[in-house]
Short mmCIF file of C-alpha atoms in Angstrom, two decimals:
data_model
loop_
_atom_site.label_atom_id
_atom_site.label_comp_id
_atom_site.label_asym_id
_atom_site.label_seq_id
_atom_site.Cartn_x
_atom_site.Cartn_y
_atom_site.Cartn_z
CA MET A 25 0.44 0.26 0.06
CA ALA A 26 1.10 2.99 -1.09
CA ALA A 27 2.57 5.25 1.96
CA ALA A 28 0.05 8.19 3.28
CA GLY A 29 0.06 11.88 1.71
CA PRO A 30 -1.54 14.77 0.09
CA GLY A 31 -3.70 12.92 -3.30
CA PRO A 32 -3.68 15.18 -6.51
CA SER A 33 -5.27 18.41 -7.47
CA SER A 34 -8.67 17.85 -8.82
CA SER A 35 -8.49 21.08 -9.83
CA VAL A 36 -5.40 23.85 -10.47
CA ASN A 37 -5.83 27.42 -11.40
CA LEU A 38 -3.31 28.16 -14.16
CA ASN A 39 -1.69 31.19 -14.95
CA LEU A 40 -1.79 30.82 -18.82
CA THR A 41 -0.95 34.73 -19.63
CA ALA A 42 2.09 34.49 -21.06
CA THR A 43 4.85 37.20 -20.46
CA ASN A 44 6.11 37.34 -24.25
CA LYS A 45 5.19 36.32 -27.64
CA ASP A 46 7.33 33.27 -27.75
CA LYS A 47 5.58 31.27 -30.74
CA VAL A 48 6.17 27.42 -29.47
CA ALA A 49 5.48 24.34 -31.46
CA TYR A 50 5.36 21.51 -29.48
CA PHE A 51 5.56 17.68 -31.38
CA TYR A 52 3.65 14.65 -29.86
CA ASN A 53 2.67 11.36 -31.39
CA GLU A 54 0.89 9.08 -29.45
CA THR A 55 1.82 6.14 -31.65
CA SER A 56 5.86 7.03 -29.88
CA ALA A 57 4.86 6.15 -25.94
CA LYS A 58 3.54 2.39 -26.92
CA PHE A 59 6.93 0.83 -27.85
CA HIS A 60 8.71 -1.71 -25.51
CA TYR A 61 12.57 -1.89 -25.32
CA GLY A 62 11.52 -5.08 -23.77
CA GLU A 63 11.29 -7.05 -19.88
CA GLY A 64 13.47 -5.06 -17.59
CA HIS A 65 15.17 -2.80 -20.35
CA PRO A 66 15.55 1.10 -18.06
CA MET A 67 14.58 2.61 -20.96
CA LYS A 68 10.92 3.45 -21.34
CA PRO A 69 9.53 5.11 -24.11
CA ALA A 70 5.82 5.10 -21.96
CA ARG A 71 7.48 8.03 -20.03
CA LEU A 72 6.45 10.11 -23.28
CA GLY A 73 2.86 9.76 -22.34
CA LEU A 74 3.18 10.85 -18.56
CA ALA A 75 5.48 13.67 -19.78
CA HIS A 76 2.22 14.94 -22.59
CA ASN A 77 -0.07 13.81 -19.85
CA LEU A 78 0.51 16.32 -17.54
CA ILE A 79 1.54 18.84 -20.01
CA VAL A 80 -1.97 18.68 -21.09
CA GLY A 81 -3.15 18.41 -17.34
CA TYR A 82 -1.58 21.89 -16.96
CA GLY A 83 -3.08 23.30 -19.99
CA LEU A 84 0.03 23.94 -22.17
CA HIS A 85 -0.79 22.07 -25.15
CA LYS A 86 -3.24 25.77 -25.08
CA LYS A 87 0.10 28.36 -25.54
CA MET A 88 1.62 25.94 -28.17
CA GLN A 89 1.03 25.22 -31.99
CA CYS A 90 0.72 21.63 -31.26
CA PHE A 91 1.57 19.19 -34.22
CA THR A 92 1.47 15.28 -34.86
CA GLN A 93 4.98 13.69 -34.88
CA ARG A 94 5.22 12.50 -38.68
CA ARG A 95 7.12 9.90 -39.20
CA ALA A 96 10.43 10.60 -41.38
CA THR A 97 11.31 9.18 -44.57
CA GLU A 98 13.73 6.77 -45.25
CA ALA A 99 15.23 9.32 -47.46
CA GLU A 100 15.53 12.31 -44.91
CA MET A 101 17.01 9.00 -42.15
CA THR A 102 20.09 8.70 -44.67
CA GLU A 103 21.13 12.54 -44.88
CA PHE A 104 23.28 10.94 -42.03
CA HIS A 105 22.63 7.32 -41.68
CA SER A 106 24.22 5.10 -44.41
CA GLU A 107 21.94 3.51 -46.29
CA ASP A 108 22.27 0.15 -45.47
CA TYR A 109 21.86 0.82 -41.36
CA ILE A 110 18.49 2.32 -42.63
CA GLU A 111 17.58 -0.16 -45.03
CA PHE A 112 18.75 -3.21 -42.05
CA LEU A 113 16.44 -1.05 -38.95
CA ARG A 114 13.73 -1.18 -42.05
CA ARG A 115 14.07 -4.79 -42.27
CA VAL A 116 14.77 -6.15 -38.90
CA THR A 117 11.84 -7.54 -36.76
CA PRO A 118 11.73 -9.91 -33.53
CA ASP A 119 10.39 -12.77 -35.77
CA ASN A 120 13.21 -12.37 -38.42
CA ALA A 121 16.64 -11.57 -36.09
CA ASN A 122 18.08 -14.75 -36.61
CA ALA A 123 18.58 -14.38 -40.30
CA PHE A 124 19.86 -11.22 -39.99
CA SER A 125 22.78 -12.45 -37.32
CA LYS A 126 26.00 -11.50 -39.16
CA PHE A 127 24.33 -7.68 -39.41
CA LEU A 128 23.13 -7.23 -35.98
CA SER A 129 26.71 -7.85 -35.03
CA ARG A 130 28.10 -5.37 -37.85
CA PHE A 131 25.31 -2.67 -36.65
CA ASN A 132 25.95 -2.93 -32.75
CA VAL A 133 21.80 -4.28 -32.75
CA GLY A 134 20.41 -7.08 -30.85
CA VAL A 135 22.68 -6.57 -27.77
CA ASP A 136 21.90 -5.74 -24.70
CA ASP A 137 21.40 -2.23 -25.05
CA CYS A 138 19.88 -1.31 -28.40
CA PRO A 139 17.67 -4.81 -28.87
CA VAL A 140 15.55 -5.38 -31.67
CA PHE A 141 12.29 -5.34 -30.18
CA GLU A 142 8.63 -4.81 -32.27
CA GLY A 143 8.06 -1.78 -34.28
CA LEU A 144 11.83 -0.76 -34.11
CA TYR A 145 11.84 1.39 -37.68
CA ASP A 146 8.82 2.97 -36.52
CA PHE A 147 9.48 4.67 -33.41
CA CYS A 148 12.98 5.47 -35.28
CA ARG A 149 10.90 6.79 -37.79
CA LEU A 150 9.02 9.64 -35.40
CA SER A 151 11.16 10.16 -33.31
CA ALA A 152 13.65 11.20 -36.17
CA GLY A 153 10.57 13.00 -37.66
CA GLY A 154 9.51 15.59 -35.09
CA SER A 155 13.24 16.29 -35.03
CA ILE A 156 13.32 17.45 -39.10
CA GLU A 157 9.65 19.05 -38.62
CA GLY A 158 11.16 21.15 -35.27
CA GLY A 159 13.56 22.08 -37.22
CA ARG A 160 12.03 23.42 -40.13
CA LYS A 161 9.44 25.34 -38.07
CA LEU A 162 12.64 27.44 -36.60
CA CYS A 163 13.58 27.80 -39.98
CA ALA A 164 10.24 28.95 -41.07
CA GLY A 165 10.07 31.61 -38.33
CA THR A 166 9.19 29.96 -35.17
CA ASP A 167 11.22 30.70 -32.10
CA ILE A 168 10.71 27.62 -30.20
CA ALA A 169 10.40 23.72 -30.97
CA ILE A 170 9.83 20.83 -28.63
CA ASN A 171 10.28 16.79 -29.18
CA TRP A 172 10.54 15.10 -26.20
CA ALA A 173 11.09 11.39 -28.37
CA GLY A 174 13.93 13.52 -29.99
CA GLY A 175 17.32 13.50 -27.99
CA LEU A 176 18.52 10.59 -29.14
CA HIS A 177 22.27 10.74 -29.10
CA HIS A 178 24.35 8.03 -28.72
CA ALA A 179 23.23 6.31 -32.25
CA LYS A 180 26.54 6.74 -34.72
CA LYS A 181 26.19 7.13 -38.88
CA PHE A 182 26.40 3.50 -38.98
CA GLU A 183 25.31 1.81 -35.68
CA ALA A 184 23.05 1.59 -32.74
CA SER A 185 24.45 2.75 -29.19
CA GLY A 186 23.13 3.13 -25.67
CA PHE A 187 19.82 2.46 -26.68
CA CYS A 188 19.78 4.69 -29.59
CA TYR A 189 19.55 3.67 -32.96
CA VAL A 190 18.95 7.05 -35.13
CA ASN A 191 20.37 10.24 -34.54
CA ASP A 192 17.45 12.33 -34.80
CA ILE A 193 19.65 15.59 -33.55
CA VAL A 194 21.91 14.98 -36.29
CA LEU A 195 19.08 15.33 -38.44
CA GLY A 196 17.17 18.56 -36.93
CA ILE A 197 20.87 20.49 -37.23
CA LEU A 198 21.24 19.76 -40.58
CA GLN A 199 17.63 20.84 -41.32
CA LEU A 200 19.17 24.44 -39.19
CA LEU A 201 22.09 24.19 -41.11
CA ARG A 202 19.99 25.12 -44.56
CA VAL A 203 19.20 28.39 -43.63
CA TYR A 204 21.57 29.05 -40.20
CA PRO A 205 25.37 29.74 -40.62
CA ARG A 206 26.28 28.57 -37.19
CA VAL A 207 24.24 26.42 -34.75
CA VAL A 208 25.29 25.15 -31.02
CA TYR A 209 24.86 22.08 -30.16
CA ILE A 210 24.39 21.93 -25.99
CA ASP A 211 23.34 18.16 -24.05
CA ILE A 212 22.50 18.33 -20.67
CA ASP A 213 21.97 14.63 -20.34
CA VAL A 214 24.68 12.48 -17.28
CA HIS A 215 26.11 11.16 -20.49
CA HIS A 216 28.56 12.11 -23.70
CA GLY A 217 26.60 13.33 -26.05
CA ASP A 218 29.50 11.35 -28.00
CA GLY A 219 27.58 10.64 -31.39
CA VAL A 220 26.43 14.00 -32.21
CA GLN A 221 29.95 15.38 -31.41
CA GLU A 222 31.23 12.68 -34.20
CA ALA A 223 29.03 13.47 -36.18
CA PHE A 224 30.27 17.43 -36.36
CA TYR A 225 33.98 16.98 -34.93
CA GLN A 226 35.42 17.84 -38.36
CA SER A 227 33.39 20.69 -38.98
CA ASP A 228 33.08 24.19 -37.57
CA ARG A 229 29.34 24.79 -38.09
CA VAL A 230 28.15 23.03 -35.49
CA MET A 231 29.78 23.88 -32.08
CA THR A 232 28.85 20.89 -29.84
CA VAL A 233 28.54 21.47 -25.61
CA SER A 234 28.90 18.83 -23.59
CA PHE A 235 28.14 18.49 -19.79
CA HIS A 236 28.43 15.02 -18.25
CA ARG A 237 30.04 12.60 -16.11
CA TYR A 238 33.09 11.67 -17.32
CA ASP A 239 36.01 9.17 -15.36
CA GLY A 240 36.97 7.27 -18.53
CA SER A 241 34.55 3.86 -17.50
CA PHE A 242 30.82 5.75 -17.04
CA PHE A 243 29.41 5.15 -20.70
CA PRO A 244 30.16 5.78 -23.25
CA GLY A 245 33.73 5.97 -22.06
CA THR A 246 34.07 9.46 -24.28
CA GLY A 247 33.88 13.37 -23.12
CA SER A 248 37.63 14.59 -21.64
CA LEU A 249 38.41 18.06 -22.09
CA ASP A 250 40.41 17.28 -24.40
CA GLU A 251 38.66 16.27 -27.49
CA ILE A 252 37.96 19.41 -29.46
CA GLY A 253 37.58 18.52 -32.19
CA ILE A 254 40.09 18.31 -35.93
CA ARG A 255 40.96 19.96 -38.75
CA THR A 256 37.91 22.52 -39.65
CA GLY A 257 36.52 21.46 -36.83
CA LYS A 258 38.86 22.03 -33.64
CA ASN A 259 38.08 23.69 -30.91
CA TYR A 260 34.72 23.38 -32.03
CA ALA A 261 34.18 20.40 -29.77
CA VAL A 262 33.27 21.71 -25.97
CA ASN A 263 33.27 18.80 -23.48
CA VAL A 264 32.29 19.63 -19.78
CA PRO A 265 33.85 16.83 -17.92
CA LEU A 266 31.34 16.59 -13.99
CA GLN A 267 31.94 14.10 -11.22
CA GLU A 268 29.22 12.45 -9.58
CA HIS A 269 26.35 13.55 -7.11
CA ILE A 270 26.54 17.32 -8.96
CA ASP A 271 23.88 19.84 -7.36
CA ASP A 272 21.39 22.76 -8.86
CA ALA A 273 24.12 25.60 -7.30
CA SER A 274 27.90 24.26 -9.07
CA TYR A 275 25.98 22.64 -12.17
CA ALA A 276 24.03 26.34 -13.11
CA TYR A 277 27.84 27.82 -11.69
CA ILE A 278 29.81 26.73 -14.83
CA PHE A 279 26.61 26.14 -17.14
CA GLU A 280 26.66 29.44 -17.24
CA LYS A 281 29.75 30.42 -17.51
CA VAL A 282 30.27 27.62 -20.24
CA MET A 283 27.44 28.72 -22.41
CA GLN A 284 27.71 32.75 -21.88
CA ASN A 285 31.30 32.43 -23.32
CA VAL A 286 30.15 30.22 -25.89
CA MET A 287 27.13 32.79 -26.90
CA ASP A 288 29.60 35.50 -27.32
CA VAL A 289 32.39 33.78 -29.06
CA TYR A 290 30.43 31.78 -31.25
CA GLN A 291 27.79 33.73 -31.73
CA PRO A 292 24.88 30.88 -33.46
CA SER A 293 21.79 31.59 -35.24
CA ALA A 294 20.08 29.17 -33.68
CA VAL A 295 20.64 26.30 -30.65
CA VAL A 296 19.71 22.81 -29.80
CA LEU A 297 19.35 21.67 -26.59
CA GLN A 298 19.12 17.91 -26.07
CA CYS A 299 17.51 17.79 -22.18
CA GLY A 300 17.99 13.87 -21.06
CA ALA A 301 16.60 13.68 -17.60
CA ASP A 302 18.99 11.13 -15.95
CA SER A 303 21.52 13.93 -15.11
CA LEU A 304 18.05 14.23 -12.23
CA ALA A 305 18.46 13.14 -8.71
CA GLY A 306 17.48 9.46 -8.39
CA ASP A 307 17.90 8.58 -11.56
CA ARG A 308 18.54 4.73 -12.31
CA LEU A 309 21.16 5.19 -14.00
CA GLY A 310 22.28 8.51 -13.75
CA SER A 311 24.69 9.73 -10.51
CA PHE A 312 24.21 13.48 -10.56
CA ASN A 313 21.91 15.10 -8.16
CA LEU A 314 19.97 17.74 -9.71
CA SER A 315 16.73 19.16 -8.79
CA VAL A 316 14.05 20.28 -11.79
CA ARG A 317 14.50 23.15 -11.21
CA GLY A 318 17.96 22.87 -11.95
CA HIS A 319 17.71 20.67 -14.56
CA GLY A 320 15.32 23.52 -16.12
CA HIS A 321 17.54 26.39 -15.45
CA CYS A 322 19.68 25.23 -18.55
CA VAL A 323 16.06 25.55 -20.69
CA ALA A 324 15.34 29.34 -18.88
CA PHE A 325 19.08 30.48 -19.66
CA MET A 326 19.37 29.92 -22.78
CA LYS A 327 16.16 30.86 -23.64
CA LYS A 328 17.00 34.48 -22.18
CA PHE A 329 19.69 34.80 -25.68
CA LYS A 330 16.59 35.05 -27.81
CA VAL A 331 18.23 32.53 -30.48
CA PRO A 332 15.83 29.94 -32.32
CA LEU A 333 15.79 26.73 -30.03
CA LEU A 334 15.07 23.38 -30.55
CA VAL A 335 14.55 21.78 -27.60
CA LEU A 336 14.87 17.59 -26.98
CA GLY A 337 14.04 14.78 -24.92
CA GLY A 338 17.18 11.92 -24.06
CA GLY A 339 17.78 9.58 -21.72
CA GLY A 340 16.18 9.63 -18.02
CA TYR A 341 15.36 5.95 -16.47
CA THR A 342 13.22 7.26 -13.66
CA ILE A 343 10.00 7.97 -15.86
CA ARG A 344 7.87 10.10 -13.24
CA ASN A 345 10.65 11.97 -12.35
CA VAL A 346 11.27 12.32 -16.55
CA ALA A 347 7.98 13.62 -16.76
CA ARG A 348 8.15 16.20 -13.92
CA ALA A 349 11.13 17.73 -15.93
CA TRP A 350 10.27 17.44 -19.13
CA THR A 351 6.54 18.90 -18.50
CA TYR A 352 8.63 21.88 -16.34
CA GLU A 353 10.90 22.92 -18.52
CA THR A 354 7.88 23.13 -21.70
CA ALA A 355 6.19 25.63 -18.87
CA VAL A 356 9.26 26.92 -19.31
CA CYS A 357 9.32 27.30 -23.13
CA THR A 358 5.92 28.99 -22.60
CA ASN A 359 6.71 31.15 -19.98
CA THR A 360 4.39 29.76 -17.71
CA GLU A 361 4.45 30.05 -13.63
CA LEU A 362 3.19 26.35 -12.71
CA PRO A 363 0.86 24.78 -9.36
CA ASP A 364 2.99 22.41 -7.86
CA ALA A 365 0.16 20.42 -6.90
CA LEU A 366 0.19 18.06 -9.88
CA PRO A 367 -3.31 18.20 -12.09
CA ASP A 368 -5.51 14.87 -12.01
CA ASN A 369 -4.63 13.11 -14.93
CA GLN A 370 -4.53 9.25 -15.96
CA TYR A 371 -1.47 8.58 -14.79
CA ILE A 372 -1.36 10.19 -11.69
CA MET A 373 -0.96 7.63 -8.99
CA HIS A 374 2.94 7.09 -10.57
CA TYR A 375 3.52 10.50 -8.72
CA GLY A 376 2.16 9.90 -5.12
CA PRO A 377 2.88 10.09 -2.41
CA ASP A 378 3.40 14.20 -2.28
CA TYR A 379 1.80 14.14 -6.11
CA LYS A 380 4.18 17.28 -6.50
CA LEU A 381 5.65 18.34 -9.55
CA HIS A 382 9.05 19.21 -8.38
CA SER A 383 8.82 16.42 -5.81
CA ASN A 384 12.51 16.20 -3.09
CA ASN A 385 13.64 13.75 -5.25
CA VAL A 386 17.38 15.19 -4.39
CA ASP A 387 19.81 12.93 -2.30
CA ARG A 388 20.84 15.75 0.34
CA ASN A 389 23.18 13.24 2.07
CA ALA A 390 25.48 12.61 -1.42
CA GLU A 391 28.30 14.65 -1.36
CA ASN A 392 28.97 17.42 -4.61
CA ALA A 393 32.34 15.58 -5.86
CA ASN A 394 32.91 18.74 -7.95
CA THR A 395 35.01 21.99 -5.83
CA ARG A 396 34.40 25.24 -7.12
CA GLN A 397 38.93 24.87 -7.93
CA TYR A 398 37.97 21.79 -10.17
CA LEU A 399 34.68 23.51 -12.00
CA ASP A 400 37.08 27.12 -12.37
CA GLN A 401 40.18 25.20 -13.93
CA ILE A 402 36.97 23.29 -16.78
CA ILE A 403 36.34 27.31 -17.52
CA ILE A 404 39.51 28.36 -18.05
CA ALA A 405 40.59 25.58 -20.44
CA ILE A 406 36.97 26.23 -21.92
CA ARG A 407 38.21 30.25 -22.26
CA GLU A 408 41.53 28.90 -23.92
CA ASN A 409 40.27 26.99 -26.43
CA LEU A 410 37.32 29.35 -27.12
CA ARG A 411 40.06 32.06 -27.57
CA ASN A 412 41.71 30.27 -30.64
CA LEU A 413 38.35 30.65 -32.78
CA ASN A 414 38.86 34.66 -32.75
CA TRP A 415 35.77 35.48 -34.19
CA ALA A 416 32.81 33.34 -35.82
CA PRO A 417 32.87 32.18 -38.96
CA SER A 418 31.40 32.84 -41.99
CA VAL A 419 29.49 30.15 -43.42
CA ALA A 420 29.47 30.85 -47.44
CA MET A 421 26.30 30.18 -49.25
CA ASN A 422 27.12 27.47 -51.26
CA GLU A 423 28.56 25.57 -48.25
CA ILE A 424 24.77 24.95 -46.96
CA PRO A 425 23.79 21.68 -47.79
CA PRO A 426 21.60 21.24 -50.74
CA ASP A 427 17.62 20.64 -49.68
CA LEU A 428 14.98 18.63 -49.44
CA GLN A 429 12.12 19.16 -51.99
CA GLY A 430 9.31 21.51 -51.16
CA PHE A 431 11.87 24.32 -49.11
CA ASN A 432 11.90 27.72 -51.12
CA PRO A 433 14.88 29.87 -50.56
CA GLU A 434 13.22 32.64 -50.94
CA THR A 435 10.39 32.46 -47.95
CA GLY A 436 12.46 29.82 -45.97
CA ASN A 437 8.80 28.82 -45.24
CA TRP A 438 8.25 24.71 -46.02
CA GLU A 439 5.09 24.30 -47.61
CA ILE A 440 4.71 21.16 -46.04
CA ASP A 441 4.47 23.15 -42.97
CA GLU A 442 2.62 26.32 -44.52
CA ALA A 443 -0.20 23.27 -44.78
CA GLU A 444 0.13 21.67 -41.54
CA ASP A 445 -0.73 25.53 -39.80
CA LYS A 446 -3.84 25.36 -42.65
CA ASN A 447 -5.04 22.28 -42.23
CA ALA A 448 -6.65 21.64 -38.37
CA ASP A 449 -6.76 18.14 -39.13
CA MET A 450 -2.38 17.85 -38.55
CA ARG A 451 -2.56 19.51 -35.28
CA VAL A 452 -2.83 17.74 -32.47
CA ASP A 453 -6.51 16.98 -30.40
CA GLN A 454 -5.86 19.57 -28.02
CA ASP A 455 -8.68 18.44 -25.34
CA LYS A 456 -7.37 14.83 -25.70
CA PHE A 457 -4.68 12.79 -23.55
CA GLY A 458 -2.32 10.94 -24.60
CA LEU A 459 -3.72 7.95 -25.48
CA ASP A 460 -6.17 6.33 -26.72
CA PRO A 461 -8.93 4.47 -24.53
CA SER A 462 -8.19 1.49 -26.50
CA GLN A 463 -4.46 1.73 -25.64
CA ARG A 464 -5.02 2.56 -21.75
CA LEU A 465 -5.69 -1.27 -20.26
CA ARG A 466 -2.08 -2.07 -21.86
CA ARG A 467 -0.04 0.67 -20.91
CA ASP A 468 -1.39 1.02 -17.15
CA LYS A 469 0.03 -3.03 -17.01
CA GLU A 470 2.88 -1.72 -18.47
CA LEU A 471 3.65 1.39 -15.93
CA ASN A 472 2.41 -1.14 -12.95
CA ASP A 473 4.12 -4.00 -14.09
CA PHE A 474 7.72 -2.42 -14.52
CA ASP A 475 7.66 1.34 -13.80
CA GLU A 476 9.08 0.73 -10.26
CA ARG A 477 10.98 -2.26 -10.41
CA GLU A 478 12.88 -2.97 -13.39
CA LEU A 479 15.94 -1.44 -13.51
CA TYR A 480 19.88 -2.55 -13.72
CA GLU A 481 21.38 -4.52 -10.45
CA GLY A 482 24.38 -4.85 -9.10
CA ASP A 483 27.07 -2.78 -10.67
CA ASN A 484 24.66 -0.99 -13.25
CA ASP A 485 22.25 0.03 -10.28
CA GLN A 486 23.39 3.53 -10.87
CA ASP A 487 21.00 4.37 -7.66
CA HIS A 488 22.62 1.62 -5.48
CA ASP A 489 18.90 1.05 -3.81
CA GLY A 490 19.26 -3.13 -4.52
#
């Protein structure tokens, strides 16, 4: 029986008055929440349904342009990934996986972290489609685009890695580069954003900035301070290697110092922010000690620069806290003050015993291993690397990649975007909760069976709760 405590709020007094006129696009498709990596796997797409239900419960959808996440095409995904890899993802299923044994090893699929599950290709297409369309919306004049199903930063050109198969982030950035000369990519996942860094490691068009735990062995094992890029991309990769149990104050200190420096020197024309929620305190695979407010502070800080902003999801394995964080960060994007009491919604019992947005998840006894001296050393080293840039690179128009069909270079608008804006049938029903009734029993069973019990044990148990 759950511990006694305050129940959910049945009525919530919302402040739905925006403080400015930011135009925010929000992408969601209820199908994204229905995939299942397999019993015992820590990655749970169901978290997308929980987050969406809170977002709708708070009424945040009324302050955004809401779009049904579309599926990326094979041609769009091969803008970055190899054709044979995408073809493999399209064809492999749990039923025929044995026939693809040679390719499973080659593409790092069928292993513990990247299993072959039902609907794998569709899952990849939806995640990628949201980030591609988010990038296009920004190019067409939207201020902020949100795709919580995106942020799968470990995927490589030729292989899967770390629960990630298709790198929607790279695909979204490629959209932005068709219009914007320089893009900054920021990663606040507890794990290093290795796939995105690798994709742009030789380019000065994209500066990658990753804040992550690094000790040489924590997955994926990359992200040291001296990984700065090569050739044309030298000094355009920025890594902030952090120690365990970093708290809100320390994280805000180094994030603000580094990002202010990056924005001043590089002067990007667009920003992509990966909001991996495994950097929250109490995450099953993480080891940081951030509150929901501390995590969301990064979104608020970057929003102040008033540069087109693509906001994406990422890691996060204590799914009730993932939903809390992404709901709060959606509120930040829409300039909305939310009450702490959660609104009633179909998954409310997962947020007990306090039923609050800002649950007390921070470990007060954890010792922050990041001293001010250590953080200052990182800040100084990064400042010296950035000083070598001297100025933000200029870009000749012929260096911008050719666009996909439908882009009008004179207006910067996509015909498909205009059609979606005018066609109400393409929008998410603003009064509909995330999952249709026919799917709720199955999803509720999965959440009840696995939400509190599916975690790694032994050496892989990062929260050490047995």
